[in-house]
Each structure stands twice: as C-alpha cells, then as structure tokens.
mmCIF file of C-alpha atoms in Angstrom:
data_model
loop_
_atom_site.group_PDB
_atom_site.id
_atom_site.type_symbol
_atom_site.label_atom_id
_atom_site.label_comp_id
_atom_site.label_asym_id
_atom_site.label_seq_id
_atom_site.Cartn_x
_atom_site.Cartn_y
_atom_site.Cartn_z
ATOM 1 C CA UNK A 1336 57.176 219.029 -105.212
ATOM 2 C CA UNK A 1337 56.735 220.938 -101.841
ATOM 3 C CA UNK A 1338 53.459 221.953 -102.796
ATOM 4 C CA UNK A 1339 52.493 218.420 -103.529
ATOM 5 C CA UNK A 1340 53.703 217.000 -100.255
ATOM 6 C CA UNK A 1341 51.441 219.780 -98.396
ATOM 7 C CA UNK A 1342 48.617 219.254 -100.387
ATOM 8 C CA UNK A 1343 48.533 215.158 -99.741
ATOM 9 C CA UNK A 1344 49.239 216.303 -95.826
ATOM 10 C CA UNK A 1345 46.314 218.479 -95.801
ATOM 11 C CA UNK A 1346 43.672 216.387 -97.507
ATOM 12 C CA UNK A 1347 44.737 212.957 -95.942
ATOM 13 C CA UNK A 1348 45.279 214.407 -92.535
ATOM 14 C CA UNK A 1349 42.063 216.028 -92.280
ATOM 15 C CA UNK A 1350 39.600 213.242 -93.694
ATOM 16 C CA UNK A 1351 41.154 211.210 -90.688
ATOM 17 C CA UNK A 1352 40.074 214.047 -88.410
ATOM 18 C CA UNK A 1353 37.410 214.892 -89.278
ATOM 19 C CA UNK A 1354 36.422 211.124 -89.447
ATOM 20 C CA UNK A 1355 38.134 210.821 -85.922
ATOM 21 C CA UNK A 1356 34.300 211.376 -84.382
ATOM 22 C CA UNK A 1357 33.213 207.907 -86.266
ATOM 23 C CA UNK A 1358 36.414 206.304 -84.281
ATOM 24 C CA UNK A 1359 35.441 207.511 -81.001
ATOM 25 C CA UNK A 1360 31.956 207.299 -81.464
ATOM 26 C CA UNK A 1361 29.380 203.961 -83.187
ATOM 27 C CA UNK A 1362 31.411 203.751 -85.976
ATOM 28 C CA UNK A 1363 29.322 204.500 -89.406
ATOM 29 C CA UNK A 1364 26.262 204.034 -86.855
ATOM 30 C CA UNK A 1365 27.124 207.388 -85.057
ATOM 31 C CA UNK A 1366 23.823 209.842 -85.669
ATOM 32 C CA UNK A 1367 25.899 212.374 -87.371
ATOM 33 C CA UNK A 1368 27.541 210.063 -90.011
ATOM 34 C CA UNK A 1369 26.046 211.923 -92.968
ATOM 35 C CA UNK A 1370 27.329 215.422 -91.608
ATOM 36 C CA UNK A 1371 30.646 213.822 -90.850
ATOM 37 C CA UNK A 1372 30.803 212.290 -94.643
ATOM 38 C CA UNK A 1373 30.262 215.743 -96.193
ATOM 39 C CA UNK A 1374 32.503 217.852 -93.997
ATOM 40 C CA UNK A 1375 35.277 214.797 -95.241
ATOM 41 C CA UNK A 1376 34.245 215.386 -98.820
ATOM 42 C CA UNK A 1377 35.359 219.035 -98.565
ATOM 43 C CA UNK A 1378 39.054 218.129 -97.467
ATOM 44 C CA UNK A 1379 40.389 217.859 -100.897
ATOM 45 C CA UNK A 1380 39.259 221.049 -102.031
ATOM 46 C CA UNK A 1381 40.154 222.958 -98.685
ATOM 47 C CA UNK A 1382 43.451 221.225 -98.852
ATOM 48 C CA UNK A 1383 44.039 222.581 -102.836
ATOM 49 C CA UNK A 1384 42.815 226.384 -101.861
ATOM 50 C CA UNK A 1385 45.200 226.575 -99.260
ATOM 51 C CA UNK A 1386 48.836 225.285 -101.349
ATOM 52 C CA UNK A 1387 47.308 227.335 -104.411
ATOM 53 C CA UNK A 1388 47.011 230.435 -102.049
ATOM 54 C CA UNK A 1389 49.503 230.016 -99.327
ATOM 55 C CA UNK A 1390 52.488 227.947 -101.351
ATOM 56 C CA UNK A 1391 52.050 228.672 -105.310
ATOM 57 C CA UNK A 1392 50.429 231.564 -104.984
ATOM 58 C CA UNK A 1393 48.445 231.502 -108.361
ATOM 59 C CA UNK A 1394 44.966 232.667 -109.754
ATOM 60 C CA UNK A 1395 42.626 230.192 -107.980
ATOM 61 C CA UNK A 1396 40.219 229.767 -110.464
ATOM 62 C CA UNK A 1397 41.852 228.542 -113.050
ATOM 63 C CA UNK A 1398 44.684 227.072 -110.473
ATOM 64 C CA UNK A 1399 41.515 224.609 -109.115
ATOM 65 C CA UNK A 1400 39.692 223.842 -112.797
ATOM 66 C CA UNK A 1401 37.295 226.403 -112.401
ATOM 67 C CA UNK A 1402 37.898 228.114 -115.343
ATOM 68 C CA UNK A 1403 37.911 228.000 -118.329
ATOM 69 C CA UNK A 1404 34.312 227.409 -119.513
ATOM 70 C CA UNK A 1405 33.324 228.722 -122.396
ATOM 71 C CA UNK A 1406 32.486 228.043 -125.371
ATOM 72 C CA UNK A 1407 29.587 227.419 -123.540
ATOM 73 C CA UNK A 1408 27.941 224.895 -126.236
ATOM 74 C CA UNK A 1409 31.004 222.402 -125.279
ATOM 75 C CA UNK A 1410 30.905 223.147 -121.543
ATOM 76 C CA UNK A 1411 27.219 221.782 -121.682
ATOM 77 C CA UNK A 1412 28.281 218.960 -124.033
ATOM 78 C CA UNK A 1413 30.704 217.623 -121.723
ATOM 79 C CA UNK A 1414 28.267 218.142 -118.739
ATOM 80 C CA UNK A 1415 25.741 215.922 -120.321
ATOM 81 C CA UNK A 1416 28.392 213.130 -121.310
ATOM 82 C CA UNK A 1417 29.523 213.671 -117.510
ATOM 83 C CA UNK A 1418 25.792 212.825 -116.488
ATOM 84 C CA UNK A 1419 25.113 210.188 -118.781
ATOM 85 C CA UNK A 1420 28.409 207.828 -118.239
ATOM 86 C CA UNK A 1421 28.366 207.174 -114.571
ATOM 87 C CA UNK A 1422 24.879 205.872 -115.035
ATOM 88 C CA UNK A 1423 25.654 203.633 -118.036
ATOM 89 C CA UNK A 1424 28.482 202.248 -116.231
ATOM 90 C CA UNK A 1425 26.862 201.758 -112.776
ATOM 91 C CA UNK A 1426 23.687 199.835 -115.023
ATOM 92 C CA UNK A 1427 26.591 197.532 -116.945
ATOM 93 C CA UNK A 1428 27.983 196.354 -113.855
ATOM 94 C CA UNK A 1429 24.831 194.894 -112.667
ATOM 95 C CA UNK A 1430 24.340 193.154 -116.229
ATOM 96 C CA UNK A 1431 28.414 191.732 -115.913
ATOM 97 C CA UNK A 1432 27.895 190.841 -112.479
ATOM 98 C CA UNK A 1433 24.476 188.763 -113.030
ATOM 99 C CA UNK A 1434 26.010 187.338 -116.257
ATOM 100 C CA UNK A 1435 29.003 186.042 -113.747
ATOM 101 C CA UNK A 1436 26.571 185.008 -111.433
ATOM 102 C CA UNK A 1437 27.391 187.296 -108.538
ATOM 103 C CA UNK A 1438 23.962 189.186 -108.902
ATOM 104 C CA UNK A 1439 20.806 187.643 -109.133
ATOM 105 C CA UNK A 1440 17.656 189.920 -110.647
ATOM 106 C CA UNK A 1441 14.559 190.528 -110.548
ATOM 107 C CA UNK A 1442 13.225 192.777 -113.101
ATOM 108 C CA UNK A 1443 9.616 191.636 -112.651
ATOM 109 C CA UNK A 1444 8.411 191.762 -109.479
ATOM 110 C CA UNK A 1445 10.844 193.838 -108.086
ATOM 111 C CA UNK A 1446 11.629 191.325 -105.144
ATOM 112 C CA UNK A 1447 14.349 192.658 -103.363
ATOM 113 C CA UNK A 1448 13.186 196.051 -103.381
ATOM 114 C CA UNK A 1449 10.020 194.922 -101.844
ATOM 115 C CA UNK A 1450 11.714 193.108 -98.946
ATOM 116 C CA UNK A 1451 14.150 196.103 -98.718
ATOM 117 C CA UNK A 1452 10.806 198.236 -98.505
ATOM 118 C CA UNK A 1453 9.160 195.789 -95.508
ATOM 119 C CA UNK A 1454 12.206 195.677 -93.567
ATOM 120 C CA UNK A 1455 12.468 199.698 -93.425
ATOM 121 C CA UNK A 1456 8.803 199.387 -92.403
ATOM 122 C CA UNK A 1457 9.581 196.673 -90.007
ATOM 123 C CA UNK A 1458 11.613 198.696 -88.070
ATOM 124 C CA UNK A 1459 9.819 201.458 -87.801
ATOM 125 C CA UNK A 1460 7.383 199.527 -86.405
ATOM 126 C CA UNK A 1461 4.773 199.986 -89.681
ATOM 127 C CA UNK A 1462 2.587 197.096 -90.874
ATOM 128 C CA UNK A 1463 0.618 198.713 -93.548
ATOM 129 C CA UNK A 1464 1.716 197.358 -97.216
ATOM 130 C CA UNK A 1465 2.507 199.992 -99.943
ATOM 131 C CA UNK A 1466 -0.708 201.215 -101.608
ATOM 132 C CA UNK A 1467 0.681 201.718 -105.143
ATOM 133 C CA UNK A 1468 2.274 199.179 -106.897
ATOM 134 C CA UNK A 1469 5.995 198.377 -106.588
ATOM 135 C CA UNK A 1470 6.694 199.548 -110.123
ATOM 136 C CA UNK A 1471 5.710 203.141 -109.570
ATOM 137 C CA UNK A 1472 8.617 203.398 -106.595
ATOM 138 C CA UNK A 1473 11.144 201.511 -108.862
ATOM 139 C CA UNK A 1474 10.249 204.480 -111.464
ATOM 140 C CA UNK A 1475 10.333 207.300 -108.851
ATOM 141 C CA UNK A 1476 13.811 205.926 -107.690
ATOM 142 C CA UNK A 1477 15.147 206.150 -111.172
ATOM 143 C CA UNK A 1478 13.923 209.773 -111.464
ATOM 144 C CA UNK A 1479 15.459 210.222 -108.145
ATOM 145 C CA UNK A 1480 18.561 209.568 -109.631
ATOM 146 C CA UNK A 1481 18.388 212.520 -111.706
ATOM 147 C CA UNK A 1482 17.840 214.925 -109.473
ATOM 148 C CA UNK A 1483 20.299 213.644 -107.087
ATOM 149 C CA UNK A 1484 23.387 213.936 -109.655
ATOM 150 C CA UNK A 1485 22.490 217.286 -109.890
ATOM 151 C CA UNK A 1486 22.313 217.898 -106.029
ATOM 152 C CA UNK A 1487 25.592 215.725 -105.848
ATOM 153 C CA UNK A 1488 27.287 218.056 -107.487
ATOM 154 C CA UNK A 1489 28.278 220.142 -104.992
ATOM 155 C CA UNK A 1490 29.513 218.111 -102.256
ATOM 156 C CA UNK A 1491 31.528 216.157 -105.129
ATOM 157 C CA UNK A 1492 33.157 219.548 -106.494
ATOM 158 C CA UNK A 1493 34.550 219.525 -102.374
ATOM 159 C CA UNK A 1494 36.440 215.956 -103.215
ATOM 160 C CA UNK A 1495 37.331 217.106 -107.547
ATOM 161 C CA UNK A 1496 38.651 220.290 -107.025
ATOM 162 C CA UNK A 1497 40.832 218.254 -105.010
ATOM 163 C CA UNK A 1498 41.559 215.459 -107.075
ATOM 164 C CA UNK A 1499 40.667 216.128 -110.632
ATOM 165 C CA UNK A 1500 40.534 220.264 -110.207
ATOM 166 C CA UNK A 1501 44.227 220.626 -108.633
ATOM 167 C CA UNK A 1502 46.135 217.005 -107.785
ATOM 168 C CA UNK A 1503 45.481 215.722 -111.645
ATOM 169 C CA UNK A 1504 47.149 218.062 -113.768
ATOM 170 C CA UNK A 1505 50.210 218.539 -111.202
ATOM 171 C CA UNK A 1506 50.715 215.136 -111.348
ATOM 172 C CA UNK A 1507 50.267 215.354 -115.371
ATOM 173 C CA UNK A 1508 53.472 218.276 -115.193
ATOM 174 C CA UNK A 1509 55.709 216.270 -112.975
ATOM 175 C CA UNK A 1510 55.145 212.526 -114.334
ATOM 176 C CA UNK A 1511 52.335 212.177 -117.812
ATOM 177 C CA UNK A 1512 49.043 211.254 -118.132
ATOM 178 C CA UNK A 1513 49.488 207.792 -117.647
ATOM 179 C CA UNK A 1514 51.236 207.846 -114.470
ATOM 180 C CA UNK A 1515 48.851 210.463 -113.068
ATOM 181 C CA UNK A 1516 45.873 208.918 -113.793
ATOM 182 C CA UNK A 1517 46.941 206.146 -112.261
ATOM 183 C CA UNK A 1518 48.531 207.769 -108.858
ATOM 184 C CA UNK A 1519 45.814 210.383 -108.383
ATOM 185 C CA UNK A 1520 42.777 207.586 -108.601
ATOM 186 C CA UNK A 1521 45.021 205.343 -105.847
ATOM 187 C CA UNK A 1522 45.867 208.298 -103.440
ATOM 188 C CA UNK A 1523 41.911 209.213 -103.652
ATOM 189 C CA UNK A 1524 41.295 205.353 -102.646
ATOM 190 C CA UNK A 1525 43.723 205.683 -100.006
ATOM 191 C CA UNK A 1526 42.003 208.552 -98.559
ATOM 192 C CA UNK A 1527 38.843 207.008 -98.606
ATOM 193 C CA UNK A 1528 40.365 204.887 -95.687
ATOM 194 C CA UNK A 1529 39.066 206.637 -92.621
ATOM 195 C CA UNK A 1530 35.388 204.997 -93.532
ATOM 196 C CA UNK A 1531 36.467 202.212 -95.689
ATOM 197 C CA UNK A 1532 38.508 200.464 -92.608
ATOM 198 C CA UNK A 1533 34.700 201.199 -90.263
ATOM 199 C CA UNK A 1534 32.859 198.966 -93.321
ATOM 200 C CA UNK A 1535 32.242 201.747 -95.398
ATOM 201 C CA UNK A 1536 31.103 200.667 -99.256
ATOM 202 C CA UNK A 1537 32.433 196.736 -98.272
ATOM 203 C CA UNK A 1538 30.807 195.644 -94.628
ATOM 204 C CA UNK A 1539 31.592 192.137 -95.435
ATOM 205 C CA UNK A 1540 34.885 192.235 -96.034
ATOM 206 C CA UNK A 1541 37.845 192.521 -93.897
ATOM 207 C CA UNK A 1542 39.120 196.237 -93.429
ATOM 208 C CA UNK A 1543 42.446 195.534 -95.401
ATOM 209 C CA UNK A 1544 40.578 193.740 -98.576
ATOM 210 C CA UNK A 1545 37.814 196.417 -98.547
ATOM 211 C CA UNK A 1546 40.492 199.143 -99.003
ATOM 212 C CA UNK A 1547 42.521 197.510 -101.241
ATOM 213 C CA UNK A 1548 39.243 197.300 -103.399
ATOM 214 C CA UNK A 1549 38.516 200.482 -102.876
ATOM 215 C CA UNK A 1550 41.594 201.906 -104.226
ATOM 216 C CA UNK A 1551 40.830 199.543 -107.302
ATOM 217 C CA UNK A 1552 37.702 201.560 -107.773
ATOM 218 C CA UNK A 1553 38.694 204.584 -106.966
ATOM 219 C CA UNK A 1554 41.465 204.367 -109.775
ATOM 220 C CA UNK A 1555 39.124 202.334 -112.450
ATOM 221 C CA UNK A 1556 36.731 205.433 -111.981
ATOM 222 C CA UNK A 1557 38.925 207.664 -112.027
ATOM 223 C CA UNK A 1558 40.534 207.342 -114.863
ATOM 224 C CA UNK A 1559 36.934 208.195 -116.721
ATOM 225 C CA UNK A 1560 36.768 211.147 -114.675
ATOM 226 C CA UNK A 1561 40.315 211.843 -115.336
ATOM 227 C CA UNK A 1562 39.439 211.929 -119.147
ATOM 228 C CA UNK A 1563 36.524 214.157 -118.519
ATOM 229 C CA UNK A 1564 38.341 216.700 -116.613
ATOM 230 C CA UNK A 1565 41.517 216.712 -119.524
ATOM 231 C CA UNK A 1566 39.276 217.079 -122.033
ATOM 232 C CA UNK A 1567 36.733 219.274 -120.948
ATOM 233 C CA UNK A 1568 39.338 221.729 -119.834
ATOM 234 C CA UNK A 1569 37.672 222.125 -116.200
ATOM 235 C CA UNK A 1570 36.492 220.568 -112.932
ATOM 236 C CA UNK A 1571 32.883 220.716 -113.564
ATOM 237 C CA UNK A 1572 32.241 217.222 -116.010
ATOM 238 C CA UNK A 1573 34.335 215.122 -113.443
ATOM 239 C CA UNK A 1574 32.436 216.586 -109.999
ATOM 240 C CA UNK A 1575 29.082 215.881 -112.203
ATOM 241 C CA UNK A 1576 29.691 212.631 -113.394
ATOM 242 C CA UNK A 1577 30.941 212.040 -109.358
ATOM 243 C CA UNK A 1578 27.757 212.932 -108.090
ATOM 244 C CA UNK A 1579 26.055 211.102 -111.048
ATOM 245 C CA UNK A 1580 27.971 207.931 -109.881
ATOM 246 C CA UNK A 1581 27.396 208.544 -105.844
ATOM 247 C CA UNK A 1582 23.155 209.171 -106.724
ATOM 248 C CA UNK A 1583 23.290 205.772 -109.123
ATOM 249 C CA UNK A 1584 25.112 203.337 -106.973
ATOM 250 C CA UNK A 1585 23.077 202.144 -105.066
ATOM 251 C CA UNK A 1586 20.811 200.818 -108.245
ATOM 252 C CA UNK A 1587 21.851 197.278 -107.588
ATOM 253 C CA UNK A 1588 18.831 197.516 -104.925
ATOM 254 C CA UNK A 1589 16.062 198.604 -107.234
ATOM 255 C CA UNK A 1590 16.951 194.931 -109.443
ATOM 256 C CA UNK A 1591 17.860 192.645 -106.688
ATOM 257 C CA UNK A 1592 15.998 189.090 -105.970
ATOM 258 C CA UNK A 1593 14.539 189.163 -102.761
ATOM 259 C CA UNK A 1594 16.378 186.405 -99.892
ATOM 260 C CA UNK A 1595 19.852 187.456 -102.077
ATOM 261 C CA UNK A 1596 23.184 188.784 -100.767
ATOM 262 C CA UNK A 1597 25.288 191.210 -102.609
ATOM 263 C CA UNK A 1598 29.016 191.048 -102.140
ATOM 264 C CA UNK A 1599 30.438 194.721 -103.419
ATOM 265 C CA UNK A 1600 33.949 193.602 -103.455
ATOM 266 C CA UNK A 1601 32.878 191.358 -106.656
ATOM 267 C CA UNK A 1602 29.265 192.830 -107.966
ATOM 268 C CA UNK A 1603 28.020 196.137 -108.833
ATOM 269 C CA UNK A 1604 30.566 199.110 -109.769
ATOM 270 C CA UNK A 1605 32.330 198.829 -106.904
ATOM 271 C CA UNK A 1606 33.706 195.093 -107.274
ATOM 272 C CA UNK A 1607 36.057 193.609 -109.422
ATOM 273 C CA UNK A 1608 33.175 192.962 -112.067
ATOM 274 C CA UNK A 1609 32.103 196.467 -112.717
ATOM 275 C CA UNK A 1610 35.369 197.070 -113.276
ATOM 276 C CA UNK A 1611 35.246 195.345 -116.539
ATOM 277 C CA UNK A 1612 33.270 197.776 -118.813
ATOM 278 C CA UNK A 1613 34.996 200.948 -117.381
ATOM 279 C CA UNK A 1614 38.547 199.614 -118.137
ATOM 280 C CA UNK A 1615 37.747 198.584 -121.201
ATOM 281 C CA UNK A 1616 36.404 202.125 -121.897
ATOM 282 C CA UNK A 1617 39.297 203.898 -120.438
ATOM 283 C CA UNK A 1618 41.432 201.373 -123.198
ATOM 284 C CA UNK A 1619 39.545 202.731 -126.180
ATOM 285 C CA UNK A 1620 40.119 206.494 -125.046
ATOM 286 C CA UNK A 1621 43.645 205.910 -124.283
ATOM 287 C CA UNK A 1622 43.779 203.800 -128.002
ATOM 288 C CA UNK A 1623 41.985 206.991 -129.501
ATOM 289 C CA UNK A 1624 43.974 209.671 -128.166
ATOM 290 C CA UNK A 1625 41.490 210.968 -126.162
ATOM 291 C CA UNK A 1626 43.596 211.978 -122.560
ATOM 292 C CA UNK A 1627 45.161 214.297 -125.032
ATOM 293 C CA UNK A 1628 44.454 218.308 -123.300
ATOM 294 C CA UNK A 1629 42.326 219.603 -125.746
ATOM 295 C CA UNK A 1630 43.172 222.367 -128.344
ATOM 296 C CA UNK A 1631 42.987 225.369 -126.764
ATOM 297 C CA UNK A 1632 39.969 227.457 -128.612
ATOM 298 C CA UNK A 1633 40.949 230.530 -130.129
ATOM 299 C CA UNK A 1634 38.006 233.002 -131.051
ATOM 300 C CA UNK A 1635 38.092 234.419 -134.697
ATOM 301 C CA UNK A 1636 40.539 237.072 -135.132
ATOM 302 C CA UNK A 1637 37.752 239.364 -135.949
ATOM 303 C CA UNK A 1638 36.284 238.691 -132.864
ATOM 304 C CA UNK A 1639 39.686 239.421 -130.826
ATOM 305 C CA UNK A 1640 40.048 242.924 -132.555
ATOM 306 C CA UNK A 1641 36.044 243.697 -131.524
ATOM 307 C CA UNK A 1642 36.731 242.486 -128.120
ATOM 308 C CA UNK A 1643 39.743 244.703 -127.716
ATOM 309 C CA UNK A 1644 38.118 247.974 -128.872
#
C-alpha cells in the first residue's frame, strides 16, 4: 500500500508542477505549451521507476511491463490490434455523434476543413487558396495519422508505464480486475486536471464539467487499453493504441460542415457519445473472458533442455 500512496504522490504532484508554468504564464496559450505537455506525459513513468527502484526494489523491466515480449508473432499481433482499435473507435464516435445529431458532416466537399484551412491562412496573413484540391489534404491527413501513432508512441509509453505498465496490475493484486480498471482509468482522468481545469480537450465547458468528463473518458478508454495491456502481457499494445488514439482525435475536423460547432463533452470520443461503442466493447470482452492474464507460454520441453545446454 505504501508504495501505492508514493507512486499517486509522485505522478499527481509533478503533472501539477510541471504544469505550474501554464498557471503562471497564458494558460494553454503560453509558447511552450507543447514542451510543457510532454515533460507532464513523462510523470507517470518517472513516478513508477522511482517506487519500483527506491520502495519495492524489483527488476524494472518486467516491474514496469516491459517485458515479457516474446513470442514475438503475438507481440506484433497485439501491436497491430493496439493500432487498429483506437482508430475504429475514434471514426465510430463521429458516426454516433452525427446519428444523435451532435455532429454535422461533410464528406463531400470537405467544408469544415476548408474553413479550418482559410482561417490558419487568415492569420498568418496568407490570401492565396490551396492549389490542389481539398481531397488530396483530407488523404494526406489520414496518412498522417499513421505515422503519428507510431511517433506517439513514445511520449505515451511516459504516461502507460505509469498507468497500464505499473499502477494497473498493482491495483489488479490488491482489489481485481474490475475494480482496477475502473480506479486506474479515473485516477489517470484526475491527473489530467492541471490542463483540463485551463480548457484543455473541453474549452467550452466549465472547468468542473470538463474534468468530470474527462475522467469519464479517461476510464471508458481505459478500460480497452486495460484489456490490451492484461492480455498482451506488456506495456507496449496499450502506449500504441494511446498514441494511436492522441494522432486520430482530432479526425472530427477532417468531416466537419463548415459554419458548425463541436461540443467535445457530447461528440467525438471524448463526449458522452463516443462513449457508446467503446463500452459496449469493453462489455463483450468482459462477457468473453477476455481481462483474463493470459496463459503464460511455455516453450516445448525440447526446446528448454536445448536452451539449457
């Protein structure tokens, strides 16, 4: 329990220091906000090396969800399942929240992306109009996507060593799966707090509703990562399918109606709405069996006695 107490001081007190600059500063406007948000992203992980080093004093590696990886076929499995889901989920919202009506499209002229486009120019004092049409950027933005998951993946391995890599599976030992899940994806919402409560995610909503949502995404997405992490055996799927999600959310601009509004407390994956499909995922695992650990894989005893000699 004491290591779990230091752990939550460590990663909660430092994403509100090292978010203290934002405070003192513009607010999410400050120059350096994108430095800021990445030195806060490696708090969780920082804050699990040091109780796995300094308090348990076990192998870090495997202590963090490093390790194991192999059989390598599975590890790669999981990694492309880890990819793929975030982006399926992140695309369903925006289909729940236009069939509720909190999301109007565009999927022919690309609208809202164009105004998004004139506005950017606008302000950097550009009048020329795009010379290719709007359909090749919509394209290169999806292939953006890609690459950014990938790149992603390493600031998000600073916040799921943290959460899915250490916190999870202590949790799991003291409490079960269920009530882990469910307490690990709520204390990473809380910590989120040092940038939800400047407007962070939800800058039309008032500081106490937009982290209170927050937390309800946090644990909603969570929870898949949760099952990702038990079941692969390691902290690689979840930090991929994080930076998978954090490279795809903003996809609800690409799809947009020009002259339209988006409320995230209600529309895209962060709202109430795109809540929807991922619970009702997380239900089927749970119905299936599948935040089960896996079986542990045992080579081939014929293997062991090769290895040993």
């Amino acid at each position: 329990m004491r290591a779990l107490w230091v752990y939550l001081a460590i990663s909660l007190g430092l994403s509100w220091l090292v978010a203290l600059p934002l405070w003192l500063g513009d607010g999410l406007e400050t120059p350096r906000f994108t430095l800021v948000a990445l030195a806060m992203m490696c708090t969780p992980a920082l804050a699990a090396f040091v109780v796995v080093r300094f308090v348990e004093r076990r192998p870090l590696a495997r202590s963090l969800g490093l390790v194991p990886v192999r059989p390598w076929g599975r590890f790669f499995a999981w990694m492309g399942l880890a990819f793929l889901v975030p982006l399926l989920l992140v695309a369903a919202a925006l289909v729940v929240a236009a069939a509720f009506g909190l999301y109007t499209t565009d999927l022919t002229g690309f609208s809202g992306l164009q105004e998004t486009i004139d506005a950017q120019f606008a302000a950097l004092g550009v009048t020329e109009e795009l010379e290719f049409p709007i359909e090749v950027l919509v394209v290169a933005q999806l292939a953006n996507i890609v690459v950014g998951s990938v790149i992603n993946l390493v600031p998000a391995l600073g916040e799921e060593i943290g959460w899915r890599g250490w916190l999870l599976p202590r949790l799991t030992d003291r409490y079960g799966v269920l009530v882990a899940v469910l307490l690990s994806g709520v204390i990473w919402g809380v910590w989120h707090a040092p940038l939800v409560l400047l407007g962070y995610n939800y800058p039309d909503a008032s500081p106490l509703v937009a982290l209170a949502t927050m937390v309800g995404f946090c644990t909603v997405t969570g929870a898949v990562f949760s099952w990702l992490r038990i079941r692969s055996g390691n902290v690689w799927a979840p930090a991929l399918a994080h930076g998978s999600l954090n490279a795809a959310a903003g996809m609800h601009v690409l799809f947009g109606a020009a002259g339209t509004s988006v409320d995230t407390t209600q529309a895209t994956i962060l709202g109430w709405s795109g809540w929807i499909v991922p619970l009702v995922l997380v239900a089927v695992l749970a119905a299936t069996g599948q935040f089960r650990p896996r079986p542990a894989v045992v080579p081939p005893t014929s293997q062991v006695s090769t290895d040993a000699a």
